[in-house]
Short mmCIF file of C-alpha atoms in Angstrom, two decimals:
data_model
loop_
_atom_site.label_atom_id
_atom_site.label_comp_id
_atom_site.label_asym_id
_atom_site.label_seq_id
_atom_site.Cartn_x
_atom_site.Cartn_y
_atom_site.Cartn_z
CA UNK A 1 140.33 50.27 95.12
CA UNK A 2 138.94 48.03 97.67
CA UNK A 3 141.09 45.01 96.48
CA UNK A 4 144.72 47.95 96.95
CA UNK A 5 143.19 48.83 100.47
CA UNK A 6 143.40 44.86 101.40
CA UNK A 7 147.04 44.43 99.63
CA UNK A 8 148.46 47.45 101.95
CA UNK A 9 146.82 46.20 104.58
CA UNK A 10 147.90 42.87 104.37
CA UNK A 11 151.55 44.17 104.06
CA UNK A 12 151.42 46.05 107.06
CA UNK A 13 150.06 43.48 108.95
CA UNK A 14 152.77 40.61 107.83
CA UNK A 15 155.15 43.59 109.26
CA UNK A 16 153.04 43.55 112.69
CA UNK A 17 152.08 47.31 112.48
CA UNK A 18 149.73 48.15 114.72
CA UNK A 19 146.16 48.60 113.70
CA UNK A 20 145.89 52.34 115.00
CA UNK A 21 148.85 53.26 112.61
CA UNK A 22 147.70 50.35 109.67
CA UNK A 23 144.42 52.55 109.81
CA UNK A 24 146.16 56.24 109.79
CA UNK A 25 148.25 54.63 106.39
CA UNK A 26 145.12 53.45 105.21
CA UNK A 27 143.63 57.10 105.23
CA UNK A 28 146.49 58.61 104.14
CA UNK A 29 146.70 56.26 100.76
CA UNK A 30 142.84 56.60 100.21
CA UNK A 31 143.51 60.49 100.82
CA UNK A 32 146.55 60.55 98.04
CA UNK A 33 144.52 58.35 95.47
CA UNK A 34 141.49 60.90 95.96
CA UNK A 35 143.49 64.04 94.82
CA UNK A 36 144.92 62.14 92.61
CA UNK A 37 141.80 61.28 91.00
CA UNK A 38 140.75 64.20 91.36
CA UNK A 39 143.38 65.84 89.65
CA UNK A 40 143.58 63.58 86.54
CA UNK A 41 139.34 64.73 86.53
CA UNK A 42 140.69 68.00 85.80
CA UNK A 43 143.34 67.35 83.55
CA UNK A 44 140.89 65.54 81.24
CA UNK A 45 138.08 68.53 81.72
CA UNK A 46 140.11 71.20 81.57
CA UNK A 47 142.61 69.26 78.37
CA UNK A 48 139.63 67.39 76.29
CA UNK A 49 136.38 68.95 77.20
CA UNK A 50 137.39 72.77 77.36
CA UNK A 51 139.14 71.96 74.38
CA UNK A 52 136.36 70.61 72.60
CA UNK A 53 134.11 73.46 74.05
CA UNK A 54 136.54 75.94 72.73
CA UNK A 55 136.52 74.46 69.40
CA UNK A 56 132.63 74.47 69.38
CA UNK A 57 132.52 77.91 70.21
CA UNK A 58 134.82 79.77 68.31
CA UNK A 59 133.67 78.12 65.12
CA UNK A 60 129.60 78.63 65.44
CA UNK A 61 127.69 82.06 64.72
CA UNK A 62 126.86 83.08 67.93
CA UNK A 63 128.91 85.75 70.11
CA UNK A 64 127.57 85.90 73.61
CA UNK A 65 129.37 81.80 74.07
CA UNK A 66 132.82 83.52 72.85
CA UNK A 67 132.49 86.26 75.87
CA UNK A 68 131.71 83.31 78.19
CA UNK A 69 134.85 81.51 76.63
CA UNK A 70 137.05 85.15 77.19
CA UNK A 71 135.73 85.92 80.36
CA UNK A 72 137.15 82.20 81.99
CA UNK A 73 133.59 81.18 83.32
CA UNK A 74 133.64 77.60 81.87
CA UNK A 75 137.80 77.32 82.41
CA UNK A 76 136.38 78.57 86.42
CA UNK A 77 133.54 75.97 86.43
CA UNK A 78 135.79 72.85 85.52
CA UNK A 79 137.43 73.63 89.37
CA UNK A 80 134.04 72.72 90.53
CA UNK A 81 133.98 68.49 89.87
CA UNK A 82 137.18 67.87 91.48
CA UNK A 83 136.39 69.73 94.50
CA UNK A 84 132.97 68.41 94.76
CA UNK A 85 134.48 65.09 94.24
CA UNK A 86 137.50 65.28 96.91
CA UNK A 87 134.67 66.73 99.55
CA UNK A 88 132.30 63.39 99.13
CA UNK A 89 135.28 61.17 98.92
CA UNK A 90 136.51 62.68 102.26
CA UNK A 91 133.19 61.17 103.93
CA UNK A 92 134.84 57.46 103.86
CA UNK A 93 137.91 59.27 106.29
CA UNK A 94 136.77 58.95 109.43
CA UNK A 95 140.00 60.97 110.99
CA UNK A 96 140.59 63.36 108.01
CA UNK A 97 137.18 63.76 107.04
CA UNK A 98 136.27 66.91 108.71
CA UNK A 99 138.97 68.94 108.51
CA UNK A 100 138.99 67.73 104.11
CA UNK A 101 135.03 68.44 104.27
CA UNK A 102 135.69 71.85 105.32
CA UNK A 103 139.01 73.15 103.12
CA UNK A 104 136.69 72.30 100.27
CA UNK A 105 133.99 73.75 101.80
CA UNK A 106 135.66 77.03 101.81
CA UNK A 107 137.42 76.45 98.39
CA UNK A 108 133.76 76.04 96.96
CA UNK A 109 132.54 79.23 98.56
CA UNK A 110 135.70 81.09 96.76
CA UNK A 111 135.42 79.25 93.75
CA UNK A 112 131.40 80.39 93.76
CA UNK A 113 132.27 83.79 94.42
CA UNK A 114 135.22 84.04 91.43
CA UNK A 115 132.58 81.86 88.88
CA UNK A 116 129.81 84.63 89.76
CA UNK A 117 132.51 87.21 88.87
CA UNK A 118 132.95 86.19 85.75
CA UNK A 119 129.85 85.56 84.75
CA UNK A 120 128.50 89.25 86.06
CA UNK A 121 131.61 89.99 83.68
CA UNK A 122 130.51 88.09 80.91
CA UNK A 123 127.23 89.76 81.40
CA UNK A 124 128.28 93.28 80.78
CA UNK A 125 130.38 92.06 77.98
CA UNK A 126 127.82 90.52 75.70
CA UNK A 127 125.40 93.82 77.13
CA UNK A 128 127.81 96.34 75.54
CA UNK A 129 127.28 94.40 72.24
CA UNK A 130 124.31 95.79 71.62
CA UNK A 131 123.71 99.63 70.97
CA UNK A 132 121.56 100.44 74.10
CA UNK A 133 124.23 100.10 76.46
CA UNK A 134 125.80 103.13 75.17
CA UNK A 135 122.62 104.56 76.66
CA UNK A 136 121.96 102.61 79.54
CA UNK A 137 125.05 101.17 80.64
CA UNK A 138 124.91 98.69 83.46
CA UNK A 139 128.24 98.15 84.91
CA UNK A 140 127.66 99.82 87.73
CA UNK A 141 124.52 97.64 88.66
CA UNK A 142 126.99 94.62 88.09
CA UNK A 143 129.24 95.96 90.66
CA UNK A 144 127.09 96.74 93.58
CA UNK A 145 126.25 92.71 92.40
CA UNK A 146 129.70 91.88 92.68
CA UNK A 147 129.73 94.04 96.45
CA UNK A 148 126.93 91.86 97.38
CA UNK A 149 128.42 88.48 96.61
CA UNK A 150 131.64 89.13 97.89
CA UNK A 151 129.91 90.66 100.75
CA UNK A 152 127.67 86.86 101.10
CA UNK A 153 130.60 85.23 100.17
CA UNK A 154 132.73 86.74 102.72
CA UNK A 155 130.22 85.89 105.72
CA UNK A 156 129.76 82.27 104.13
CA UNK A 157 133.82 81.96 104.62
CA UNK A 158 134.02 83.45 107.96
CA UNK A 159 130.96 81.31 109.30
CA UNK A 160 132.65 78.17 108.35
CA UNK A 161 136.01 79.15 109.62
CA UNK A 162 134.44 80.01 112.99
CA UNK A 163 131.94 77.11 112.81
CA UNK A 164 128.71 79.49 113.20
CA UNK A 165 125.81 80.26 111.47
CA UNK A 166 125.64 82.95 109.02
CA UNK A 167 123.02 84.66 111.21
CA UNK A 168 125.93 84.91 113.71
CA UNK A 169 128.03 86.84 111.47
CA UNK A 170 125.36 88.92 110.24
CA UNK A 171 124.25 90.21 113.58
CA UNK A 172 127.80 91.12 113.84
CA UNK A 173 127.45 93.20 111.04
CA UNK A 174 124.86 94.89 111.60
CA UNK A 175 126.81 96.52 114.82
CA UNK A 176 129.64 97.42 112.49
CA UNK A 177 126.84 99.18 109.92
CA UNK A 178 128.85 102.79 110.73
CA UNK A 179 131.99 101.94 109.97
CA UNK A 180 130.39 99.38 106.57
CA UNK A 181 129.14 103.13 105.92
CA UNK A 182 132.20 104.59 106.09
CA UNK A 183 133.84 101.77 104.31
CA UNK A 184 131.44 101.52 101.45
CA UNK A 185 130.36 105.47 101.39
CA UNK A 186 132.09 106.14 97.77
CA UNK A 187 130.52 103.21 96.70
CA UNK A 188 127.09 104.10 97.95
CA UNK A 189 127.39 107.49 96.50
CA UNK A 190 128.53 106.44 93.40
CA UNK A 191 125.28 103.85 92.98
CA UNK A 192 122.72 107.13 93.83
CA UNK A 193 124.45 109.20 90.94
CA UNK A 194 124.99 106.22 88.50
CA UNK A 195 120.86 105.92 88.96
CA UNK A 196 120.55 109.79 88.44
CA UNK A 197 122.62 109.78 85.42
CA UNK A 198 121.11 106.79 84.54
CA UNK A 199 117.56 107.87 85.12
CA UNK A 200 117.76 111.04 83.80
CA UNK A 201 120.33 110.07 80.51
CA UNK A 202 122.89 112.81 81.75
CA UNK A 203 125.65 111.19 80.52
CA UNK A 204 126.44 107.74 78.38
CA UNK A 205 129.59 106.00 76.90
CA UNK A 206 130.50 107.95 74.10
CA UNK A 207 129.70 111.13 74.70
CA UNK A 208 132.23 114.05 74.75
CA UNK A 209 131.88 115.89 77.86
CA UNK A 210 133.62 118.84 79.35
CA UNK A 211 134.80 119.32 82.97
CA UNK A 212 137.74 121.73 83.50
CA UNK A 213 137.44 121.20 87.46
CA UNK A 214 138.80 117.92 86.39
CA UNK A 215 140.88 118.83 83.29
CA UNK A 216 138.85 116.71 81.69
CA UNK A 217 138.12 116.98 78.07
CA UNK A 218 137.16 113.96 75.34
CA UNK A 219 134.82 111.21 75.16
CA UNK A 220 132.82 108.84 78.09
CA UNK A 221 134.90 105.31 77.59
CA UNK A 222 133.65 103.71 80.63
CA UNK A 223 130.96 104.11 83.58
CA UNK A 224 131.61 101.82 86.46
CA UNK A 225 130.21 102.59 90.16
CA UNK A 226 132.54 104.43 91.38
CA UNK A 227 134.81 106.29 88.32
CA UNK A 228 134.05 107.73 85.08
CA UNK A 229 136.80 107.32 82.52
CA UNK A 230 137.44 110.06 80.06
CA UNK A 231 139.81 109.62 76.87
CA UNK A 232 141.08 112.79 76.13
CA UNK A 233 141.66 114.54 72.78
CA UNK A 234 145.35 113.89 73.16
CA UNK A 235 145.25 110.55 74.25
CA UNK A 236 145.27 110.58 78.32
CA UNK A 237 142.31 109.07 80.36
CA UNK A 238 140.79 111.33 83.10
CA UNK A 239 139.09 109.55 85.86
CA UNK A 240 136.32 111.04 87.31
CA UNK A 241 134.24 110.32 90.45
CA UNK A 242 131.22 109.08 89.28
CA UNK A 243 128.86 111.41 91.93
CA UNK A 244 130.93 114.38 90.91
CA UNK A 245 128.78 114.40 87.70
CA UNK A 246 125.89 115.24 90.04
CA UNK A 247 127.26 117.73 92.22
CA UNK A 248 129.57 119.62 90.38
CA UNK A 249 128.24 120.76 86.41
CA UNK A 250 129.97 119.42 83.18
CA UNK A 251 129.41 119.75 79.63
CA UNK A 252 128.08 117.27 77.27
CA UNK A 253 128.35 117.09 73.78
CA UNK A 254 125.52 115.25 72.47
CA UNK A 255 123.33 117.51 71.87
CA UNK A 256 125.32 119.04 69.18
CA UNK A 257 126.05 115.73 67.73
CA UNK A 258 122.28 114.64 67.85
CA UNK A 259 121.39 118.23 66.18
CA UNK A 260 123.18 117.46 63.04
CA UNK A 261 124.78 121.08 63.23
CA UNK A 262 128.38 122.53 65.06
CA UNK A 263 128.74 125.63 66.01
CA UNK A 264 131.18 128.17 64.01
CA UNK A 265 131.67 131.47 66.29
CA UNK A 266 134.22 133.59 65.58
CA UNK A 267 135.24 137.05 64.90
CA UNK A 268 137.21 139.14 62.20
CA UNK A 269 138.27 141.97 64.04
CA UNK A 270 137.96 145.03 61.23
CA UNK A 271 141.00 148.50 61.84
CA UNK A 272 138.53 150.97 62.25
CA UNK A 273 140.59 153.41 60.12
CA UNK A 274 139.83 151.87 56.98
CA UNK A 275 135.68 152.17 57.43
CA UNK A 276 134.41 154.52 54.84
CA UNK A 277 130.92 155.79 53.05
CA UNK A 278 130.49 153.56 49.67
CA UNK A 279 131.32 156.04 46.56
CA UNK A 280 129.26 155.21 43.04
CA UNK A 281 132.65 153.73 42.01
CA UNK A 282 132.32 150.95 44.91
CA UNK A 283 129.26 150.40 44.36
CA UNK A 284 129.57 149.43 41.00
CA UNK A 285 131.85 147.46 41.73
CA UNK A 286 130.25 145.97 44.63
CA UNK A 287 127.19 145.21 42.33
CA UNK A 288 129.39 142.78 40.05
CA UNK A 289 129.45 140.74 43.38
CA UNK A 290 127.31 137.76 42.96
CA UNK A 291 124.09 138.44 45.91
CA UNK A 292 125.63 141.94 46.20
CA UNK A 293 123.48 143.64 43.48
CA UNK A 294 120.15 142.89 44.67
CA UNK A 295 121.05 144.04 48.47
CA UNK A 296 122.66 147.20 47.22
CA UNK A 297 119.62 148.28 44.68
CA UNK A 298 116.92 147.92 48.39
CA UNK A 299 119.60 149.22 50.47
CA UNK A 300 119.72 152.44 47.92
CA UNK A 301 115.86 152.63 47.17
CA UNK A 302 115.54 152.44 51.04
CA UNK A 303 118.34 155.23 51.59
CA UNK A 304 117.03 157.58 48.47
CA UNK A 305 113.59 157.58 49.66
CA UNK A 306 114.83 158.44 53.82
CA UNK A 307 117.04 161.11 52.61
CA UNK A 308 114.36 162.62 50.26
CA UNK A 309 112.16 162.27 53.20
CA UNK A 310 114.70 164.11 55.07
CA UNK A 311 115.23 166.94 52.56
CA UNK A 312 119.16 166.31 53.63
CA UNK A 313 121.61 167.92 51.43
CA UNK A 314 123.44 165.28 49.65
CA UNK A 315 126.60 167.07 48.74
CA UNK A 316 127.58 166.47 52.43
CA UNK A 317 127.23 163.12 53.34
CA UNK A 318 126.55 163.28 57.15
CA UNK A 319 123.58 165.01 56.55
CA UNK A 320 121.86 161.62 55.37
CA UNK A 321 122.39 157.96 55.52
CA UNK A 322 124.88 156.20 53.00
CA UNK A 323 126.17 152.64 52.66
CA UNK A 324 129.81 151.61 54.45
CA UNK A 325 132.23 149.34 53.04
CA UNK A 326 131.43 147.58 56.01
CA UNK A 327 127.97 147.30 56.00
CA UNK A 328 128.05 146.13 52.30
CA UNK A 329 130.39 143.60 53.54
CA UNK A 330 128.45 142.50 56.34
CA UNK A 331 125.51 141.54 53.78
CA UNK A 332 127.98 139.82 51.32
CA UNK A 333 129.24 137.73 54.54
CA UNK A 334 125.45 136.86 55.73
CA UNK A 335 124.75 136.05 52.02
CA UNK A 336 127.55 133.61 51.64
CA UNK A 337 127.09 131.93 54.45
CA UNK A 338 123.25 131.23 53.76
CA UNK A 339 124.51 129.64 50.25
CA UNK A 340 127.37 128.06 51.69
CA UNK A 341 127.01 124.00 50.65
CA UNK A 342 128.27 123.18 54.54
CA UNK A 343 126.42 125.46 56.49
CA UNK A 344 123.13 124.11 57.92
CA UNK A 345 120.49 125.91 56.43
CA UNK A 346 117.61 125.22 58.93
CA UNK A 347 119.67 126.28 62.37
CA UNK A 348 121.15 130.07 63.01
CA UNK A 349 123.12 131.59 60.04
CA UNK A 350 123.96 135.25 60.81
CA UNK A 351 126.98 138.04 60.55
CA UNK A 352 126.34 140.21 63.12
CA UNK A 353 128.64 143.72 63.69
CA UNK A 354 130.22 143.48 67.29
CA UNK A 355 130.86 146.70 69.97
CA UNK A 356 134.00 148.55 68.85
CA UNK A 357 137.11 147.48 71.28
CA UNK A 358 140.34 148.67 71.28
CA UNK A 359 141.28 145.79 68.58
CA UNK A 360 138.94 147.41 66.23
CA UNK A 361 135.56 146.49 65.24
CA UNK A 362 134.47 143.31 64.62
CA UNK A 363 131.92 141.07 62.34
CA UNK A 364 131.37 137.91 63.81
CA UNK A 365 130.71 134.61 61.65
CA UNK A 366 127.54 132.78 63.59
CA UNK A 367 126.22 129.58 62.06
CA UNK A 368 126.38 126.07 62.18
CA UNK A 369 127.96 123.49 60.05
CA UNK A 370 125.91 120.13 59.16
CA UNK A 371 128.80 118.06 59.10
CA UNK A 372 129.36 117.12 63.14
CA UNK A 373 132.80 115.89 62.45
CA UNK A 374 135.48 117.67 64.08
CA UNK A 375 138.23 117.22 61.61
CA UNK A 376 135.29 118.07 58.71
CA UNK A 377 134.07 121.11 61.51
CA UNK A 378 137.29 122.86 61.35
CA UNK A 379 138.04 122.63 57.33
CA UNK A 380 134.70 124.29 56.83
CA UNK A 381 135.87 127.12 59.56
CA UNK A 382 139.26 127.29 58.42
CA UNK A 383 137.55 127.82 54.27
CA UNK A 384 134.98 130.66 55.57
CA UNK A 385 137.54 132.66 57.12
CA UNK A 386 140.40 132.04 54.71
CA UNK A 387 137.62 133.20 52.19
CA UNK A 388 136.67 136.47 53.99
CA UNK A 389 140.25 137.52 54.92
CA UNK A 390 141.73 136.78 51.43
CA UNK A 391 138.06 139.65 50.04
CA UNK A 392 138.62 142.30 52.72
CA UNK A 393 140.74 144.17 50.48
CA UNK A 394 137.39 144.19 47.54
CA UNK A 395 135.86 146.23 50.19
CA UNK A 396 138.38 148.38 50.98
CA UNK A 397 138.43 146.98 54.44
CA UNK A 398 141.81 146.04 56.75
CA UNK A 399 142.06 143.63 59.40
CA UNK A 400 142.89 144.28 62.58
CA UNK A 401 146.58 143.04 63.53
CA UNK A 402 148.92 143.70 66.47
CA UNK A 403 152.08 145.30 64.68
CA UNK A 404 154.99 142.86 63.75
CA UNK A 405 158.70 143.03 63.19
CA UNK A 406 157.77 143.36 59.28
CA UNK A 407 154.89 146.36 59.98
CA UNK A 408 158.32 147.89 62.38
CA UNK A 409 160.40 147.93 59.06
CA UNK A 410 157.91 149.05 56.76
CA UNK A 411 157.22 152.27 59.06
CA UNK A 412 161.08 152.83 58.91
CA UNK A 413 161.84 151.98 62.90
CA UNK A 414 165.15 150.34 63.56
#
C-alpha cells in the first residue's frame, strides 16, 4: 500500500499539484482502499465463514446453536470486523480521521445494541425449549433488558453526537424522570404484574383462561411485558394488558386440567304432569333394570316399615309414602353415572332433583369426566344425556319442551 501511496504521489507531483491538495488525494485514496477492504472482509465472513458456520450448525445435535443461527446473532456479529477495522484504519487520516473515528463509533454503539437484541432473543428462544418456561416464562424479564440497553445505548449515541460524557446525559435524565414515568408507565406496570403472576404462578403459556371484560376466551400463547396474547377457540388472538390480570379477575383453566376430571353440569328439565306414585306393575318392571332392583327392595323395606309405623291406610296413597317414577329414576341416573367407564370415580358423581320452575322440574347430571379433552369432554356429555332422554319414556316420565309447529298440529290448531 505504501509502494501505491508513492506511485500517486509521484503522479501528482510530475503534474505540479500542490502538496495541500496531493495530501487531501492521498487521504481520499487511503480512505476508498479502507472501505474497500473492509468490505471484501465482509464479503468473505459473511460468504465463507457464515457459510461454513451454517453448515456446522445445522448438521450437529445440538439446538440452542440453530436458535443463534435463526435469530441473526452471528450474521449481526460479522458487521463488527469491518467496522472495527475502518475505525483503526481512520487513525493514519489526519484530516478525516475524526469525523471516520466517530461514524463508526456510533455505528458500533447501534450495531451493540441490535447484536444484544438478538441474543436476549436467542435467549428466550432456546428458554422456551425446555418445559419450565411454560411455567416461568421470562420474556418479559428480557424486555425490561432490552428497555435498558436501548435506554444505555441511546445515551451512549447521544453523548458522542454531542461530544459529552455519559454522566452529562444522565443528569439530564434524571430531570426528565416524570415524563420517563409517564413514558415508560405501561411498561413499569406491566413488569410489577408479570412478577405477581410470575411469583404467584397465576397464569402461564398454555393455559386456557377466561376474561369476558376482554372477550377473551382460549389458551395463554404468549407473555411479554406489556400484552398477554390469547388464541381463541375460533381462531382470533385477544391481546390483553398484562397488569389487567392483576386488577381485574379472570378464569384459569388449569386446575381442571391438572385434576384429571371436567365438569358435566347440566339439567333435564322433567313436565311435571307426567310425575306419578310407582304401581306394583312399574315396579316390576323397574326391578328388571340392572342397579334398579337392589334400590327398589331398601327403598320398599324402608317405606313398609314407615307406613306400618304410621298405621296409614294404604288403600289411599297420600296417607303414606310411596316411590315416584321420578325418584326411581333419579337413583337409576346416580347409579349409572357411578358405573359409567368415563366418569371419574374419585371426584363428585351425583343426580340431584332441582326447585320446580315454570319449565318443569328438573334432575341435574353432576359429575366429572376423567378424560380432560374437550372434544373427548363433550362425546361423554352428549352419550349421558342422549342415554337418559332416549329411557324417560321406561319411567313413564316426559321431558319438558317449549311447544313446536309439530306439537301445534298434533293438538289440531291451524
Amino acid at each position: 500500500m505504501t509502494m501505491l501511496f508513492e506511485t500517486f504521489t509521484g503522479i501528482l507531483e510530475t503534474l505540479n499539484v500542490s502538496r495541500a491538495v496531493i495530501d487531501n488525494w492521498s487521504e481520499l485514496l487511503f480512505i476508498g482502499l479502507l472501505i474497500l477492504f473492509s468490505l471484501l472482509t465482509y464479503w468473505i465472513t459473511k460468504s465463507y465463514l457464515l457459510k461454513k458456520l451454517e453448515v456446522y450448525i445445522l448438521n450437529n445435535k445440538f439446538k440452542f446453536d440453530d436458535i443463534l443461527l435463526e435469530s441473526q446473532v452471528f450474521s449481526r456479529t460479522a458487521q463488527i470486523l469491518p467496522a472495527i477495522l475502518i475505525y483503526l484504519g481512520a487513525t493514519s487520516l489526519p484530516t478525516y480521521s475524526g469525523v471516520i473515528q466517530k461514524v463508526m463509533g456510533l455505528y458500533l454503539i447501534v450495531l451493540t445494541v441490535y447484536i444484544t437484541d438478538a441474543v436476549l432473543n436467542a435467549v428466550n428462544s432456546i428458554y422456551r425449549t425446555y418445559e419450565v418456561s411454560k411455567q416461568r416464562p421470562i420474556k418479559s424479564y428480557l424486555q425490561v433488558i432490552k428497555i435498558v440497553v436501548y435506554i444505555f445505548g441511546f445515551i451512549g449515541f447521544a453523548a458522542s453526537v454531542m461530544g459529552k460524557s455519559p454522566v452529562y446525559i444522565l443528569s439530564g435524565i434524571g430531570a426528565m424522570t416524570a415524563v420517563l414515568m409517564l413514558i415508560f408507565k405501561d411498561s413499569i406496570l406491566g413488569l410489577v404484574a408479570g412478577i405477581q403472576l410470575s411469583v404467584n404462578d397465576m397464569v402461564r403459556i398454555g393455559d386456557w383462561i377466561e376474561m369476558p371484560k376482554y372477550n377473551a376466551d382460549g389458551d395463554v400463547i404468549d407473555i411479554t411485558l406489556n400484552t398477554v396474547k390469547v388464541e381463541n377457540f375460533d381462531k382470533t388472538i385477544t391481546t390483553i394488558p398484562t397488569y389487567t390480570l392483576i386488577s381485574d379477575s379472570f378464569k384459569n383453566w388449569r386446575g381442571m386440567s391438572q385434576s384429571g376430571g371436567r365438569r358435566i353440569k347440566r339439567s333435564l328439565h322433567m313436565d311435571m304432569e307426567s310425575i306419578k306414585f310407582c304401581d306394583e306393575k312399574m315396579l316390576k318392571k323397574f326391578e328388571r333394570i340392572t342397579n334398579l332392583s337392589e334400590y327398589i327392595n331398601e327403598k320398599n323395606d324402608e317405606i313398609t316399615k314407615y307406613n306400618s309405623a304410621l298405621d296409614a291406610d294404604d288403600l289411599i296413597q297420600v296417607n303414606g309414602r310411596n316411590l315416584t317414577n321420578i325418584g326411581v329414576f333419579r337413583a337409576y341416573v346416580q347409579h349409572y353415572l357411578k358405573n359409567h367407564p368415563k366418569v371419574h370415580k374419585h371426584m363428585t358423581v351425583m343426580a340431584r332433583q332441582l326447585a320446580p320452575t315454570e319449565k318443569g322440574i328438573a334432575i341435574e347430571v353432576y359429575c366429572f369426566t376423567n378424560d380432560t379433552n374437550w372434544a373427548n369432554y363433550e362425546g361423554v356429555q352428549a352419550d349421558i344425556f342422549d342415554h337418559l332422554i332416549a329411557i324417560l319414556s321406561t319411567f313413564e316420565l316426559r321431558v319438558y319442551q317449549s311447544p313446536s309447529g309439530y306439537d301445534m298440529q298434533k293438538m289440531g290448531c291451524n
